């Protein structure tokens, strides 16, 4: 069974940093792109970042560009999101999602349960 | 403000049919496949439709998708209470080099 389990969320002060992790199982991790998608409280879904199967291509939403960094460790079937200079509007439920192909311009079709990040003083 | 435009809410009676629209532009809906996700409260979003009108394995054929130009729609027939959820459209945007979502549509089954 395909599983994605996020971890690393929590409460952080504005300007602080946090590193999210996503542990994958049940599929051949290094054949697929991976993504982070978030949902602020009471709002809709927003794509945050994506990474190709071999890490050669990475993309970011304008709202996080220069502050967030996506990476992956294929040997350990893990996806990461390094979040720096956090702002209150980064507060959201962050989902890890599996792509449907090697590149991140293809849709994502399996999601984790999400992890909450709260940025507040 | 979302790049793709959806109605905030729709409602219909059980066993009836409802459609949810998704409007974009040439750089996203016009040039690329539209994807639909169903998001039940407290659950992970679920893929409902891909490549405009293809059903993933295990998704009921009460759901159907279509696209014309820069607009797409999701239709749900034979409405059931279990269909109450938020529905999101998404597409790759060639200009932004991003995935873009609609704002989501809350479906209420009366």
XYZ file of C-alpha atoms in Angstrom:
231
model
C 0.000 0.000 0.000
C 1.296 3.417 -0.991
C 2.008 5.632 2.037
C 3.330 9.136 2.556
C 3.941 10.268 6.125
C 4.864 13.870 6.887
C 6.742 14.992 9.977
C 8.598 18.000 11.352
C 5.769 20.475 11.679
C 4.993 22.596 14.695
C 4.951 26.116 16.092
C 7.704 28.496 15.028
C 8.211 32.214 15.472
C 8.159 34.609 12.520
C 11.576 34.688 10.911
C 12.337 31.179 12.118
C 13.090 27.975 10.243
C 11.622 24.511 10.041
C 12.391 21.356 8.085
C 9.563 19.110 6.952
C 10.147 15.477 6.046
C 8.035 13.005 4.114
C 8.717 9.298 4.363
C 7.477 7.232 1.413
C 6.678 3.545 1.096
C 4.748 1.190 -1.155
C 6.122 2.435 -4.482
C 9.429 2.882 -6.308
C 10.293 6.290 -4.881
C 13.116 7.192 -7.254
C 10.912 6.866 -10.353
C 8.565 9.707 -9.496
C 8.555 13.433 -8.961
C 7.415 14.641 -5.561
C 5.600 17.757 -4.394
C 4.646 19.852 -1.408
C 1.164 21.403 -1.380
C -0.257 23.471 1.471
C -3.640 24.597 2.733
C -3.835 27.648 4.988
C -6.618 27.553 7.590
C -9.982 28.130 5.943
C -8.445 28.535 2.494
C -7.786 26.453 -0.585
C -4.908 24.346 -1.814
C -1.674 25.976 -2.953
C 1.201 24.201 -4.691
C 4.431 25.031 -2.876
C 7.211 23.135 -4.607
C 8.072 20.151 -6.780
C 11.181 18.104 -7.529
C 11.910 15.698 -10.361
C 12.859 12.086 -9.775
C 16.594 12.775 -9.982
C 16.538 16.201 -8.261
C 17.743 17.886 -11.471
C 14.619 20.031 -11.743
C 12.965 21.905 -8.899
C 10.188 24.431 -8.910
C 8.728 26.831 -6.370
C 5.669 29.012 -5.983
C 6.528 32.704 -6.107
C 5.309 33.054 -2.526
C 8.117 30.809 -1.221
C 10.873 31.306 -3.789
C 14.170 32.194 -2.117
C 12.931 31.085 1.315
C 12.030 27.411 0.859
C 14.188 24.621 -0.549
C 12.987 21.194 -1.655
C 15.233 18.133 -1.686
C 15.003 14.365 -1.717
C 17.015 11.332 -0.654
C 16.146 8.470 -2.961
C 18.181 5.955 -0.996
C 16.057 6.641 2.071
C 12.798 7.259 0.189
C 12.421 10.668 1.753
C 11.353 14.128 0.647
C 12.239 17.314 2.487
C 11.187 20.956 2.612
C 13.578 23.389 4.259
C 11.599 26.488 5.229
C 13.437 29.668 6.211
C 12.390 33.230 7.060
C 8.944 31.933 7.922
C 6.022 34.349 7.927
C 2.584 34.139 9.552
C 1.030 33.579 6.113
C 3.064 30.368 5.796
C 0.798 28.892 8.471
C -0.871 25.923 6.812
C -1.368 22.202 6.648
C 1.487 20.951 4.454
C 0.898 17.902 2.288
C 3.490 15.687 0.659
C 2.275 14.380 -2.705
C 3.556 11.789 -5.148
C 3.819 12.735 -8.798
C 2.429 10.568 -11.559
C 5.653 10.642 -13.567
C 9.344 11.520 -13.350
C 8.905 15.229 -14.001
C 7.033 17.587 -11.694
C 4.907 19.131 -14.452
C 2.808 15.953 -14.413
C -0.057 15.748 -11.965
C 0.200 14.393 -8.435
C -2.084 11.544 -7.508
C -1.369 10.383 -3.984
C -1.207 12.587 -0.925
C -0.125 12.237 2.685
C -2.322 13.200 5.613
C -0.552 16.515 6.074
C 1.417 18.192 8.835
C 0.556 21.483 10.493
C 2.972 24.393 10.490
C 2.048 27.390 12.609
C 4.058 30.601 12.384
C 3.222 32.851 15.293
C 4.856 34.800 18.083
C -6.869 35.229 -5.541
C -6.564 31.871 -7.274
C -5.299 31.602 -10.852
C -8.142 29.222 -11.742
C -11.693 30.350 -11.000
C -14.280 28.085 -9.416
C -17.636 28.888 -7.811
C -17.235 28.945 -4.009
C -20.173 26.635 -3.483
C -22.796 24.540 -5.226
C -25.713 22.592 -3.840
C -28.186 20.087 -5.161
C -30.576 17.435 -3.936
C -29.715 13.746 -3.629
C -29.861 11.714 -6.866
C -29.604 14.888 -8.935
C -26.704 16.105 -11.091
C -24.408 19.029 -10.426
C -21.577 20.610 -12.375
C -18.588 22.546 -11.068
C -16.815 24.914 -13.432
C -13.127 25.810 -13.599
C -12.019 28.769 -15.668
C -8.441 29.597 -16.558
C -6.354 30.925 -19.391
C -4.407 29.713 -22.390
C -1.249 29.158 -20.344
C -2.915 26.698 -17.992
C -6.328 25.171 -18.785
C -6.048 26.067 -22.476
C -2.746 24.301 -23.047
C -2.573 21.666 -20.343
C -4.607 18.920 -18.790
C -7.039 19.741 -16.009
C -6.934 17.652 -12.870
C -9.705 17.413 -10.274
C -9.294 16.567 -6.591
C -11.886 15.737 -3.962
C -11.085 16.872 -0.427
C -13.171 15.472 2.376
C -12.845 17.173 5.790
C -9.952 15.774 7.787
C -8.782 13.560 4.941
C -6.020 13.702 2.378
C -7.113 15.107 -1.006
C -7.997 12.398 -3.498
C -7.422 12.344 -7.258
C -10.814 12.388 -8.954
C -10.092 13.093 -12.613
C -6.939 13.435 -14.700
C -6.106 14.539 -18.247
C -9.406 16.456 -18.368
C -11.768 13.497 -18.440
C -10.073 10.302 -17.316
C -11.217 8.460 -14.215
C -8.591 6.917 -11.929
C -9.129 3.319 -10.998
C -11.647 2.989 -8.199
C -13.417 6.308 -8.786
C -17.129 6.026 -9.476
C -18.327 6.662 -13.024
C -20.879 9.068 -11.540
C -18.024 11.567 -11.921
C -17.187 12.925 -15.359
C -14.973 15.693 -16.696
C -14.891 17.877 -19.779
C -12.964 20.799 -21.186
C -13.479 23.367 -23.904
C -10.909 26.062 -24.568
C -9.928 27.679 -21.300
C -12.791 26.250 -19.248
C -13.302 22.848 -17.708
C -16.060 21.276 -15.686
C -16.656 18.386 -13.353
C -20.070 16.739 -13.315
C -21.400 14.525 -10.560
C -24.552 12.558 -11.199
C -26.700 10.564 -8.790
C -25.607 12.780 -5.891
C -25.068 11.105 -2.550
C -24.451 12.553 0.892
C -20.970 11.063 0.780
C -20.120 13.374 -2.115
C -20.166 16.380 0.208
C -16.639 17.705 -0.006
C -14.476 20.466 -1.400
C -13.546 20.026 -5.061
C -10.458 21.597 -6.605
C -9.317 21.899 -10.187
C -5.614 22.200 -10.995
C -3.429 22.612 -14.055
C 0.191 23.198 -14.945
C 0.813 26.806 -15.964
C 3.349 27.248 -18.773
C 3.922 30.934 -18.018
C 4.403 30.596 -14.274
C 6.136 27.176 -14.476
C 3.933 26.302 -11.543
C 1.003 24.163 -10.677
C -2.069 26.349 -10.145
C -5.280 25.521 -8.324
C -8.792 26.831 -8.316
C -10.076 28.276 -5.069
C -12.167 25.198 -4.405
C -15.904 24.534 -4.549
C -17.831 23.302 -1.545
C -20.512 20.818 -2.565
C -23.566 20.510 -0.341
C -26.038 17.698 -0.919
C -29.354 19.071 0.321
